[in-house]
Amino acid sequence: MDASLPAPAGHGLPQRGSPQRVLLVGASGFLGRHIAAALASQSHAVAPVSRRHGLDLARLDSPEAWQPLLVGIDAVINAAGILVEQQGQTFEAVHVRAPQALFDACARAGVQRVVQISALGADGSAFSAYHLSKRAADDALRRLPLDWFVLRPSLVHGADGHSARILMRCARLPWIPVLGTGRQRIQPVLVEDLCATVLACLRAPQARQTLDVVGPEPLTFAEWLQRLRAAQGRAPARLLHIPTAWAYAAAAVAGGLSPLLRRDNLRMLEAGNVADAKPLAQFLGRLPATLAPASGAGAAHAEGAAS
Ligand SMILES: NC(=O)c1ccc[n+]([C@@H]2O[C@H](COP(=O)([O-])OP(=O)(O)OC[C@H]3O[C@@H](n4cnc5c(N)ncnc54)[C@H](OP(=O)(O)O)[C@@H]3O)[C@@H](O)[C@H]2O)c1
């Protein structure tokens, strides 16, 4: 457990607005780092779990294994995950077995509040192994008598995110590469809004909710890249349409180079990934934010940009 945590002390249920001791699984990741900072900003104490913190989910596959980590914990956030199976990591171990064991352990230990970071698309329409494994853990959590939240974020944007870095680079090119027409529908959300949602889950009186964590409006993939371009102070650029068949052929030979190039991930992009933002806006008490163009860019938003 993190040294910053106060000693466990046979405490009663925490006041929802008061500082809590939070077990944060996936604390070393992109979302985990932002969530940890957001928790700290509200005086919550964080007990981190990740391989970087010496804890491998592959070994945390039973409620008994989680039990010692839950002592003195008020709430649990699971922000661990993988986009592709590689280096011995499997969806079954990371997305299903360990989280299910964790949720069971929470029910046994009386750690009522559990926030599961799932993914937009992990619903009845799921077809990829990634989404199906996320959904399996979400369903397991929903069956337990806990104060659960299942958050299903769309693509999360933050300058230090792995996919954001790649997409920002693509958006700076003289011709912006897009898959096929570039009209795949996505609804990116800013990492600050994802964190605000997680914090709100810790204090919300009404639990047992599934929320799609999306930006204010659906965009096409091409529009998103133009927005990323505007955010870097550049005017809209022409699109370079990569034929879909070429992208799949590249995925077959070079899928190992980046998770974004994997066949399943191309299929998920093609299928689109959007949702109604109103329930999130209601939960947050405001609309999620839009990515602003760099001041002085004069590029405004990308609708109507060259194509
Ligand atoms: N980023 C997005 O746009 C986005 C959108 C929707 C949903 N999500 C979901 O949100 C979750 C986090 O995404 P992210 O972007 O933060 O991913 P990330 O940067 O790759 O972080 C993944 C986290 O999971 C941990 N992890 C992976 N395998 C582990 C293992 N065997 N044992 C312990 N910890 C393990 C990693 O820690 P170590 O490597 O140190 O072990 C890391 O802390 C994922 O489930 C992802 O599917 C993300």
PDB file of N, CA, C and O and ligand atoms in Angstrom, residues 24-33 49-60 66 78-83 89-90 93-95 98 116-120 130-131 134 151-157 160-164 189 194 213 273, ligand 1:
ATOM      1  N   LEU A  24      -6.445   2.353  -6.452  1.00  0.00           N
ATOM      2  CA  LEU A  24      -6.501   2.728  -7.875  1.00  0.00           C
ATOM      3  C   LEU A  24      -5.724   1.693  -8.688  1.00  0.00           C
ATOM      4  O   LEU A  24      -4.495   1.664  -8.666  1.00  0.00           O
ATOM      5  N   VAL A  25      -6.463   0.841  -9.379  1.00  0.00           N
ATOM      6  CA  VAL A  25      -5.840  -0.210 -10.188  1.00  0.00           C
ATOM      7  C   VAL A  25      -5.552   0.382 -11.567  1.00  0.00           C
ATOM      8  O   VAL A  25      -6.433   0.992 -12.181  1.00  0.00           O
ATOM      9  N   GLY A  26      -4.315   0.194 -12.028  1.00  0.00           N
ATOM     10  CA  GLY A  26      -3.907   0.830 -13.290  1.00  0.00           C
ATOM     11  C   GLY A  26      -3.376   2.235 -13.043  1.00  0.00           C
ATOM     12  O   GLY A  26      -3.445   3.092 -13.931  1.00  0.00           O
ATOM     13  N   ALA A  27      -2.825   2.454 -11.857  1.00  0.00           N
ATOM     14  CA  ALA A  27      -2.407   3.816 -11.455  1.00  0.00           C
ATOM     15  C   ALA A  27      -1.259   4.357 -12.304  1.00  0.00           C
ATOM     16  O   ALA A  27      -1.067   5.565 -12.372  1.00  0.00           O
ATOM     17  N   SER A  28      -0.507   3.466 -12.961  1.00  0.00           N
ATOM     18  CA  SER A  28       0.657   3.948 -13.724  1.00  0.00           C
ATOM     19  C   SER A  28       0.285   4.313 -15.166  1.00  0.00           C
ATOM     20  O   SER A  28       1.123   4.824 -15.899  1.00  0.00           O
ATOM     21  N   GLY A  29      -0.945   4.049 -15.564  1.00  0.00           N
ATOM     22  CA  GLY A  29      -1.340   4.263 -16.963  1.00  0.00           C
ATOM     23  C   GLY A  29      -1.717   5.711 -17.249  1.00  0.00           C
ATOM     24  O   GLY A  29      -1.697   6.568 -16.357  1.00  0.00           O
ATOM     25  N   PHE A  30      -2.071   5.967 -18.484  1.00  0.00           N
ATOM     26  CA  PHE A  30      -2.472   7.309 -18.907  1.00  0.00           C
ATOM     27  C   PHE A  30      -3.654   7.811 -18.065  1.00  0.00           C
ATOM     28  O   PHE A  30      -3.588   8.860 -17.417  1.00  0.00           O
ATOM     29  N   LEU A  31      -4.737   7.025 -18.054  1.00  0.00           N
ATOM     30  CA  LEU A  31      -5.898   7.453 -17.269  1.00  0.00           C
ATOM     31  C   LEU A  31      -5.575   7.415 -15.784  1.00  0.00           C
ATOM     32  O   LEU A  31      -5.952   8.317 -15.028  1.00  0.00           O
ATOM     33  N   GLY A  32      -4.875   6.350 -15.369  1.00  0.00           N
ATOM     34  CA  GLY A  32      -4.562   6.183 -13.946  1.00  0.00           C
ATOM     35  C   GLY A  32      -3.772   7.360 -13.394  1.00  0.00           C
ATOM     36  O   GLY A  32      -4.065   7.839 -12.285  1.00  0.00           O
ATOM     37  N   ARG A  33      -2.805   7.844 -14.145  1.00  0.00           N
ATOM     38  CA  ARG A  33      -1.992   8.981 -13.663  1.00  0.00           C
ATOM     39  C   ARG A  33      -2.858  10.225 -13.503  1.00  0.00           C
ATOM     40  O   ARG A  33      -2.739  10.960 -12.527  1.00  0.00           O
ATOM     41  N   VAL A  49      -2.093   0.338  -7.734  1.00  0.00           N
ATOM     42  CA  VAL A  49      -1.839  -1.044  -8.169  1.00  0.00           C
ATOM     43  C   VAL A  49      -1.458  -1.008  -9.638  1.00  0.00           C
ATOM     44  O   VAL A  49      -2.165  -0.408 -10.456  1.00  0.00           O
ATOM     45  N   SER A  50      -0.320  -1.599  -9.958  1.00  0.00           N
ATOM     46  CA  SER A  50       0.119  -1.814 -11.343  1.00  0.00           C
ATOM     47  C   SER A  50       1.405  -2.611 -11.253  1.00  0.00           C
ATOM     48  O   SER A  50       1.960  -2.755 -10.158  1.00  0.00           O
ATOM     49  N   ARG A  51       1.879  -3.109 -12.377  1.00  0.00           N
ATOM     50  CA  ARG A  51       3.157  -3.827 -12.319  1.00  0.00           C
ATOM     51  C   ARG A  51       4.264  -2.865 -11.921  1.00  0.00           C
ATOM     52  O   ARG A  51       5.190  -3.235 -11.230  1.00  0.00           O
ATOM     53  N   ARG A  52       4.132  -1.610 -12.365  1.00  0.00           N
ATOM     54  CA  ARG A  52       5.153  -0.634 -11.969  1.00  0.00           C
ATOM     55  C   ARG A  52       5.181  -0.442 -10.457  1.00  0.00           C
ATOM     56  O   ARG A  52       6.188  -0.068  -9.887  1.00  0.00           O
ATOM     57  N   HIS A  53       4.068  -0.713  -9.811  1.00  0.00           N
ATOM     58  CA  HIS A  53       4.031  -0.613  -8.349  1.00  0.00           C
ATOM     59  C   HIS A  53       4.238  -1.989  -7.707  1.00  0.00           C
ATOM     60  O   HIS A  53       3.942  -2.171  -6.524  1.00  0.00           O
ATOM     61  N   GLY A  54       4.701  -2.949  -8.511  1.00  0.00           N
ATOM     62  CA  GLY A  54       5.047  -4.262  -7.966  1.00  0.00           C
ATOM     63  C   GLY A  54       3.880  -5.220  -7.839  1.00  0.00           C
ATOM     64  O   GLY A  54       4.004  -6.256  -7.178  1.00  0.00           O
ATOM     65  N   LEU A  55       2.758  -4.908  -8.480  1.00  0.00           N
ATOM     66  CA  LEU A  55       1.584  -5.783  -8.356  1.00  0.00           C
ATOM     67  C   LEU A  55       1.072  -6.146  -9.744  1.00  0.00           C
ATOM     68  O   LEU A  55       0.641  -5.272 -10.507  1.00  0.00           O
ATOM     69  N   ASP A  56       1.135  -7.447 -10.072  1.00  0.00           N
ATOM     70  CA  ASP A  56       0.728  -7.934 -11.393  1.00  0.00           C
ATOM     71  C   ASP A  56      -0.667  -8.541 -11.302  1.00  0.00           C
ATOM     72  O   ASP A  56      -0.903  -9.444 -10.486  1.00  0.00           O
ATOM     73  N   LEU A  57      -1.571  -8.057 -12.149  1.00  0.00           N
ATOM     74  CA  LEU A  57      -2.947  -8.574 -12.128  1.00  0.00           C
ATOM     75  C   LEU A  57      -2.990 -10.067 -12.410  1.00  0.00           C
ATOM     76  O   LEU A  57      -3.924 -10.761 -11.982  1.00  0.00           O
ATOM     77  N   ALA A  58      -2.003 -10.574 -13.140  1.00  0.00           N
ATOM     78  CA  ALA A  58      -1.993 -12.010 -13.440  1.00  0.00           C
ATOM     79  C   ALA A  58      -1.963 -12.824 -12.150  1.00  0.00           C
ATOM     80  O   ALA A  58      -2.435 -13.960 -12.111  1.00  0.00           O
ATOM     81  N   ARG A  59      -1.410 -12.221 -11.098  1.00  0.00           N
ATOM     82  CA  ARG A  59      -1.335 -12.943  -9.813  1.00  0.00           C
ATOM     83  C   ARG A  59      -2.465 -12.548  -8.863  1.00  0.00           C
ATOM     84  O   ARG A  59      -2.610 -13.134  -7.800  1.00  0.00           O
ATOM     85  N   LEU A  60      -3.214 -11.545  -9.241  1.00  0.00           N
ATOM     86  CA  LEU A  60      -4.324 -11.098  -8.374  1.00  0.00           C
ATOM     87  C   LEU A  60      -5.620 -11.674  -8.945  1.00  0.00           C
ATOM     88  O   LEU A  60      -6.526 -10.936  -9.346  1.00  0.00           O
ATOM     89  N   TRP A  66      -6.667 -10.258  -3.288  1.00  0.00           N
ATOM     90  CA  TRP A  66      -6.955  -8.820  -3.182  1.00  0.00           C
ATOM     91  C   TRP A  66      -7.191  -8.377  -1.740  1.00  0.00           C
ATOM     92  O   TRP A  66      -7.018  -7.200  -1.402  1.00  0.00           O
ATOM     93  N   ASN A  78     -11.038   0.841 -10.951  1.00  0.00           N
ATOM     94  CA  ASN A  78     -10.258  -0.039 -11.833  1.00  0.00           C
ATOM     95  C   ASN A  78     -10.037   0.644 -13.175  1.00  0.00           C
ATOM     96  O   ASN A  78     -10.944   0.718 -13.996  1.00  0.00           O
ATOM     97  N   ALA A  79      -8.819   1.155 -13.366  1.00  0.00           N
ATOM     98  CA  ALA A  79      -8.464   1.817 -14.637  1.00  0.00           C
ATOM     99  C   ALA A  79      -7.351   1.044 -15.332  1.00  0.00           C
ATOM    100  O   ALA A  79      -6.570   1.629 -16.080  1.00  0.00           O
ATOM    101  N   ALA A  80      -7.296  -0.263 -15.081  1.00  0.00           N
ATOM    102  CA  ALA A  80      -6.255  -1.077 -15.739  1.00  0.00           C
ATOM    103  C   ALA A  80      -6.811  -1.647 -17.026  1.00  0.00           C
ATOM    104  O   ALA A  80      -8.020  -1.875 -17.142  1.00  0.00           O
ATOM    105  N   GLY A  81      -5.943  -1.886 -17.971  1.00  0.00           N
ATOM    106  CA  GLY A  81      -6.407  -2.527 -19.194  1.00  0.00           C
ATOM    107  C   GLY A  81      -5.317  -2.598 -20.236  1.00  0.00           C
ATOM    108  O   GLY A  81      -4.250  -1.997 -20.081  1.00  0.00           O
ATOM    109  N   ILE A  82      -5.593  -3.352 -21.267  1.00  0.00           N
ATOM    110  CA  ILE A  82      -4.688  -3.462 -22.413  1.00  0.00           C
ATOM    111  C   ILE A  82      -5.540  -3.323 -23.672  1.00  0.00           C
ATOM    112  O   ILE A  82      -6.724  -3.658 -23.667  1.00  0.00           O
ATOM    113  N   LEU A  83      -4.907  -2.792 -24.725  1.00  0.00           N
ATOM    114  CA  LEU A  83      -5.641  -2.643 -25.990  1.00  0.00           C
ATOM    115  C   LEU A  83      -5.418  -3.861 -26.885  1.00  0.00           C
ATOM    116  O   LEU A  83      -6.276  -4.198 -27.708  1.00  0.00           O
ATOM    117  N   GLN A  89       0.379 -10.938 -21.895  1.00  0.00           N
ATOM    118  CA  GLN A  89      -0.802 -10.308 -21.293  1.00  0.00           C
ATOM    119  C   GLN A  89      -2.049 -10.741 -22.077  1.00  0.00           C
ATOM    120  O   GLN A  89      -2.078 -10.625 -23.306  1.00  0.00           O
ATOM    121  N   THR A  90      -3.083 -11.193 -21.368  1.00  0.00           N
ATOM    122  CA  THR A  90      -4.314 -11.588 -22.065  1.00  0.00           C
ATOM    123  C   THR A  90      -5.492 -10.771 -21.552  1.00  0.00           C
ATOM    124  O   THR A  90      -5.501 -10.316 -20.406  1.00  0.00           O
ATOM    125  N   ALA A  93      -7.017 -12.424 -18.470  1.00  0.00           N
ATOM    126  CA  ALA A  93      -6.366 -12.200 -17.168  1.00  0.00           C
ATOM    127  C   ALA A  93      -6.544 -10.765 -16.686  1.00  0.00           C
ATOM    128  O   ALA A  93      -6.885 -10.530 -15.522  1.00  0.00           O
ATOM    129  N   VAL A  94      -6.307  -9.786 -17.587  1.00  0.00           N
ATOM    130  CA  VAL A  94      -6.261  -8.370 -17.167  1.00  0.00           C
ATOM    131  C   VAL A  94      -7.664  -7.758 -17.073  1.00  0.00           C
ATOM    132  O   VAL A  94      -7.955  -7.005 -16.145  1.00  0.00           O
ATOM    133  N   HIS A  95      -8.530  -8.092 -18.035  1.00  0.00           N
ATOM    134  CA  HIS A  95      -9.856  -7.450 -18.063  1.00  0.00           C
ATOM    135  C   HIS A  95     -10.928  -8.235 -17.314  1.00  0.00           C
ATOM    136  O   HIS A  95     -11.936  -7.649 -16.928  1.00  0.00           O
ATOM    137  N   ALA A  98      -8.896 -10.856 -13.056  1.00  0.00           N
ATOM    138  CA  ALA A  98      -8.451 -10.025 -11.919  1.00  0.00           C
ATOM    139  C   ALA A  98      -9.554  -9.066 -11.466  1.00  0.00           C
ATOM    140  O   ALA A  98      -9.830  -8.971 -10.262  1.00  0.00           O
ATOM    141  N   GLN A 116     -15.627   1.189 -12.254  1.00  0.00           N
ATOM    142  CA  GLN A 116     -14.970   0.364 -13.272  1.00  0.00           C
ATOM    143  C   GLN A 116     -14.841   1.186 -14.550  1.00  0.00           C
ATOM    144  O   GLN A 116     -15.841   1.668 -15.086  1.00  0.00           O
ATOM    145  N   ILE A 117     -13.590   1.381 -15.012  1.00  0.00           N
ATOM    146  CA  ILE A 117     -13.394   2.064 -16.293  1.00  0.00           C
ATOM    147  C   ILE A 117     -13.484   1.006 -17.393  1.00  0.00           C
ATOM    148  O   ILE A 117     -12.572   0.192 -17.560  1.00  0.00           O
ATOM    149  N   SER A 118     -14.589   1.028 -18.092  1.00  0.00           N
ATOM    150  CA  SER A 118     -14.800   0.085 -19.191  1.00  0.00           C
ATOM    151  C   SER A 118     -14.466   0.817 -20.487  1.00  0.00           C
ATOM    152  O   SER A 118     -13.494   1.577 -20.537  1.00  0.00           O
ATOM    153  N   ALA A 119     -15.227   0.621 -21.514  1.00  0.00           N
ATOM    154  CA  ALA A 119     -14.953   1.301 -22.790  1.00  0.00           C
ATOM    155  C   ALA A 119     -16.253   1.427 -23.563  1.00  0.00           C
ATOM    156  O   ALA A 119     -17.089   0.506 -23.548  1.00  0.00           O
ATOM    157  N   LEU A 120     -16.410   2.549 -24.257  1.00  0.00           N
ATOM    158  CA  LEU A 120     -17.599   2.750 -25.089  1.00  0.00           C
ATOM    159  C   LEU A 120     -17.651   1.620 -26.129  1.00  0.00           C
ATOM    160  O   LEU A 120     -16.642   1.341 -26.788  1.00  0.00           O
ATOM    161  N   TYR A 130     -11.522  -7.351 -27.188  1.00  0.00           N
ATOM    162  CA  TYR A 130     -11.298  -6.262 -26.228  1.00  0.00           C
ATOM    163  C   TYR A 130     -12.616  -5.853 -25.565  1.00  0.00           C
ATOM    164  O   TYR A 130     -12.748  -5.863 -24.343  1.00  0.00           O
ATOM    165  N   HIS A 131     -13.612  -5.514 -26.394  1.00  0.00           N
ATOM    166  CA  HIS A 131     -14.885  -5.053 -25.846  1.00  0.00           C
ATOM    167  C   HIS A 131     -15.607  -6.167 -25.082  1.00  0.00           C
ATOM    168  O   HIS A 131     -16.212  -5.919 -24.042  1.00  0.00           O
ATOM    169  N   LYS A 134     -14.125  -6.547 -21.662  1.00  0.00           N
ATOM    170  CA  LYS A 134     -14.529  -5.433 -20.796  1.00  0.00           C
ATOM    171  C   LYS A 134     -15.962  -5.656 -20.305  1.00  0.00           C
ATOM    172  O   LYS A 134     -16.281  -5.475 -19.138  1.00  0.00           O
ATOM    173  N   LEU A 151     -18.110   3.110 -16.073  1.00  0.00           N
ATOM    174  CA  LEU A 151     -17.886   4.247 -16.966  1.00  0.00           C
ATOM    175  C   LEU A 151     -17.369   3.722 -18.294  1.00  0.00           C
ATOM    176  O   LEU A 151     -16.406   2.946 -18.328  1.00  0.00           O
ATOM    177  N   ARG A 152     -18.027   4.134 -19.369  1.00  0.00           N
ATOM    178  CA  ARG A 152     -17.602   3.654 -20.697  1.00  0.00           C
ATOM    179  C   ARG A 152     -17.093   4.841 -21.499  1.00  0.00           C
ATOM    180  O   ARG A 152     -17.858   5.496 -22.223  1.00  0.00           O
ATOM    181  N   PRO A 153     -15.774   5.144 -21.371  1.00  0.00           N
ATOM    182  CA  PRO A 153     -15.253   6.287 -22.110  1.00  0.00           C
ATOM    183  C   PRO A 153     -15.083   5.979 -23.584  1.00  0.00           C
ATOM    184  O   PRO A 153     -14.741   4.862 -23.975  1.00  0.00           O
ATOM    185  N   SER A 154     -15.303   7.018 -24.353  1.00  0.00           N
ATOM    186  CA  SER A 154     -14.919   7.018 -25.755  1.00  0.00           C
ATOM    187  C   SER A 154     -13.396   7.217 -25.786  1.00  0.00           C
ATOM    188  O   SER A 154     -12.753   7.179 -24.736  1.00  0.00           O
ATOM    189  N   LEU A 155     -12.839   7.470 -26.942  1.00  0.00           N
ATOM    190  CA  LEU A 155     -11.426   7.826 -27.035  1.00  0.00           C
ATOM    191  C   LEU A 155     -11.159   8.999 -26.084  1.00  0.00           C
ATOM    192  O   LEU A 155     -11.833  10.020 -26.171  1.00  0.00           O
ATOM    193  N   VAL A 156     -10.186   8.831 -25.184  1.00  0.00           N
ATOM    194  CA  VAL A 156      -9.911   9.893 -24.205  1.00  0.00           C
ATOM    195  C   VAL A 156      -8.715  10.704 -24.691  1.00  0.00           C
ATOM    196  O   VAL A 156      -7.652  10.142 -24.995  1.00  0.00           O
ATOM    197  N   HIS A 157      -8.904  12.022 -24.749  1.00  0.00           N
ATOM    198  CA  HIS A 157      -7.818  12.877 -25.234  1.00  0.00           C
ATOM    199  C   HIS A 157      -7.093  13.563 -24.081  1.00  0.00           C
ATOM    200  O   HIS A 157      -7.697  14.184 -23.226  1.00  0.00           O
ATOM    201  N   ASP A 160      -0.657  13.703 -23.062  1.00  0.00           N
ATOM    202  CA  ASP A 160       0.324  12.656 -22.750  1.00  0.00           C
ATOM    203  C   ASP A 160      -0.215  11.248 -23.037  1.00  0.00           C
ATOM    204  O   ASP A 160       0.432  10.261 -22.693  1.00  0.00           O
ATOM    205  N   GLY A 161      -1.357  11.141 -23.679  1.00  0.00           N
ATOM    206  CA  GLY A 161      -1.909   9.829 -24.002  1.00  0.00           C
ATOM    207  C   GLY A 161      -1.210   9.218 -25.217  1.00  0.00           C
ATOM    208  O   GLY A 161      -0.798   9.946 -26.122  1.00  0.00           O
ATOM    209  N   HIS A 162      -1.097   7.899 -25.216  1.00  0.00           N
ATOM    210  CA  HIS A 162      -0.380   7.216 -26.304  1.00  0.00           C
ATOM    211  C   HIS A 162      -1.044   7.480 -27.656  1.00  0.00           C
ATOM    212  O   HIS A 162      -0.408   7.938 -28.599  1.00  0.00           O
ATOM    213  N   SER A 163      -2.368   7.249 -27.724  1.00  0.00           N
ATOM    214  CA  SER A 163      -3.047   7.430 -29.018  1.00  0.00           C
ATOM    215  C   SER A 163      -3.088   8.908 -29.388  1.00  0.00           C
ATOM    216  O   SER A 163      -2.948   9.267 -30.563  1.00  0.00           O
ATOM    217  N   ALA A 164      -3.244   9.788 -28.371  1.00  0.00           N
ATOM    218  CA  ALA A 164      -3.290  11.232 -28.666  1.00  0.00           C
ATOM    219  C   ALA A 164      -1.976  11.674 -29.297  1.00  0.00           C
ATOM    220  O   ALA A 164      -1.974  12.465 -30.245  1.00  0.00           O
ATOM    221  N   VAL A 189     -13.446  12.416 -25.697  1.00  0.00           N
ATOM    222  CA  VAL A 189     -13.714  13.161 -24.465  1.00  0.00           C
ATOM    223  C   VAL A 189     -12.368  13.583 -23.881  1.00  0.00           C
ATOM    224  O   VAL A 189     -11.369  12.867 -24.020  1.00  0.00           O
ATOM    225  N   LEU A 194     -13.141  13.031 -17.973  1.00  0.00           N
ATOM    226  CA  LEU A 194     -13.173  11.659 -17.450  1.00  0.00           C
ATOM    227  C   LEU A 194     -12.854  11.700 -15.953  1.00  0.00           C
ATOM    228  O   LEU A 194     -13.547  11.072 -15.141  1.00  0.00           O
ATOM    229  N   VAL A 213     -19.002   7.956 -21.227  1.00  0.00           N
ATOM    230  CA  VAL A 213     -18.222   9.183 -20.980  1.00  0.00           C
ATOM    231  C   VAL A 213     -17.688   9.651 -22.331  1.00  0.00           C
ATOM    232  O   VAL A 213     -16.677   9.159 -22.837  1.00  0.00           O
ATOM    233  N   ASN A 273     -18.129   4.920 -32.823  1.00  0.00           N
ATOM    234  CA  ASN A 273     -18.108   4.846 -31.379  1.00  0.00           C
ATOM    235  C   ASN A 273     -18.662   6.155 -30.814  1.00  0.00           C
ATOM    236  O   ASN A 273     -17.906   7.050 -30.466  1.00  0.00           O
TER     237      ASN A 273
HETATM  238  N1  LIG B   1      -7.213   5.838 -23.158  1.00  0.00           N
HETATM  239  C1  LIG B   1      -8.397   5.797 -23.763  1.00  0.00           C
HETATM  240  O1  LIG B   1      -8.686   6.539 -24.711  1.00  0.00           O
HETATM  241  C2  LIG B   1      -9.429   4.829 -23.265  1.00  0.00           C
HETATM  242  C3  LIG B   1     -10.726   4.892 -23.801  1.00  0.00           C
HETATM  243  C4  LIG B   1     -11.682   4.003 -23.365  1.00  0.00           C
HETATM  244  C5  LIG B   1     -11.364   3.054 -22.417  1.00  0.00           C
HETATM  245  N2  LIG B   1     -10.098   3.007 -21.900  1.00  0.00           N
HETATM  246  C6  LIG B   1      -9.798   1.972 -20.925  1.00  0.00           C
HETATM  247  O2  LIG B   1      -9.252   2.555 -19.770  1.00  0.00           O
HETATM  248  C7  LIG B   1      -8.250   1.714 -19.219  1.00  0.00           C
HETATM  249  C8  LIG B   1      -6.940   2.473 -19.066  1.00  0.00           C
HETATM  250  O3  LIG B   1      -6.541   3.002 -20.309  1.00  0.00           O
HETATM  251  P1  LIG B   1      -5.153   3.785 -20.453  1.00  0.00           P
HETATM  252  O4  LIG B   1      -5.235   4.554 -21.693  1.00  0.00           O
HETATM  253  O5  LIG B   1      -4.826   4.455 -19.175  1.00  0.00           O
HETATM  254  O6  LIG B   1      -4.145   2.564 -20.679  1.00  0.00           O
HETATM  255  P2  LIG B   1      -2.598   2.500 -20.338  1.00  0.00           P
HETATM  256  O7  LIG B   1      -1.960   3.833 -20.350  1.00  0.00           O
HETATM  257  O8  LIG B   1      -2.026   1.448 -21.203  1.00  0.00           O
HETATM  258  O9  LIG B   1      -2.595   1.987 -18.815  1.00  0.00           O
HETATM  259  C9  LIG B   1      -2.965   0.676 -18.521  1.00  0.00           C
HETATM  260  C10 LIG B   1      -2.809   0.460 -17.030  1.00  0.00           C
HETATM  261  O10 LIG B   1      -3.129  -0.915 -16.759  1.00  0.00           O
HETATM  262  C11 LIG B   1      -2.057  -1.470 -16.007  1.00  0.00           C
HETATM  263  N3  LIG B   1      -1.885  -2.878 -16.285  1.00  0.00           N
HETATM  264  C12 LIG B   1      -1.909  -3.504 -17.484  1.00  0.00           C
HETATM  265  N4  LIG B   1      -1.619  -4.810 -17.325  1.00  0.00           N
HETATM  266  C13 LIG B   1      -1.414  -5.000 -15.998  1.00  0.00           C
HETATM  267  C14 LIG B   1      -1.078  -6.126 -15.201  1.00  0.00           C
HETATM  268  N5  LIG B   1      -0.874  -7.335 -15.729  1.00  0.00           N
HETATM  269  N6  LIG B   1      -0.940  -5.963 -13.878  1.00  0.00           N
HETATM  270  C15 LIG B   1      -1.130  -4.738 -13.294  1.00  0.00           C
HETATM  271  N7  LIG B   1      -1.456  -3.640 -13.998  1.00  0.00           N
HETATM  272  C16 LIG B   1      -1.589  -3.767 -15.340  1.00  0.00           C
HETATM  273  C17 LIG B   1      -0.815  -0.705 -16.481  1.00  0.00           C
HETATM  274  O11 LIG B   1       0.207  -0.777 -15.502  1.00  0.00           O
HETATM  275  P3  LIG B   1       1.631  -1.501 -15.724  1.00  0.00           P
HETATM  276  O12 LIG B   1       1.918  -1.521 -17.183  1.00  0.00           O
HETATM  277  O13 LIG B   1       2.575  -0.689 -14.893  1.00  0.00           O
HETATM  278  O14 LIG B   1       1.399  -2.852 -15.170  1.00  0.00           O
HETATM  279  C18 LIG B   1      -1.385   0.698 -16.532  1.00  0.00           C
HETATM  280  O15 LIG B   1      -1.400   1.261 -15.259  1.00  0.00           O
HETATM  281  C19 LIG B   1      -8.128   0.542 -20.170  1.00  0.00           C
HETATM  282  O16 LIG B   1      -8.921  -0.494 -19.668  1.00  0.00           O
HETATM  283  C20 LIG B   1      -8.710   1.035 -21.448  1.00  0.00           C
HETATM  284  O17 LIG B   1      -9.252  -0.003 -22.164  1.00  0.00           O
HETATM  285  C21 LIG B   1      -9.137   3.869 -22.302  1.00  0.00           C
END
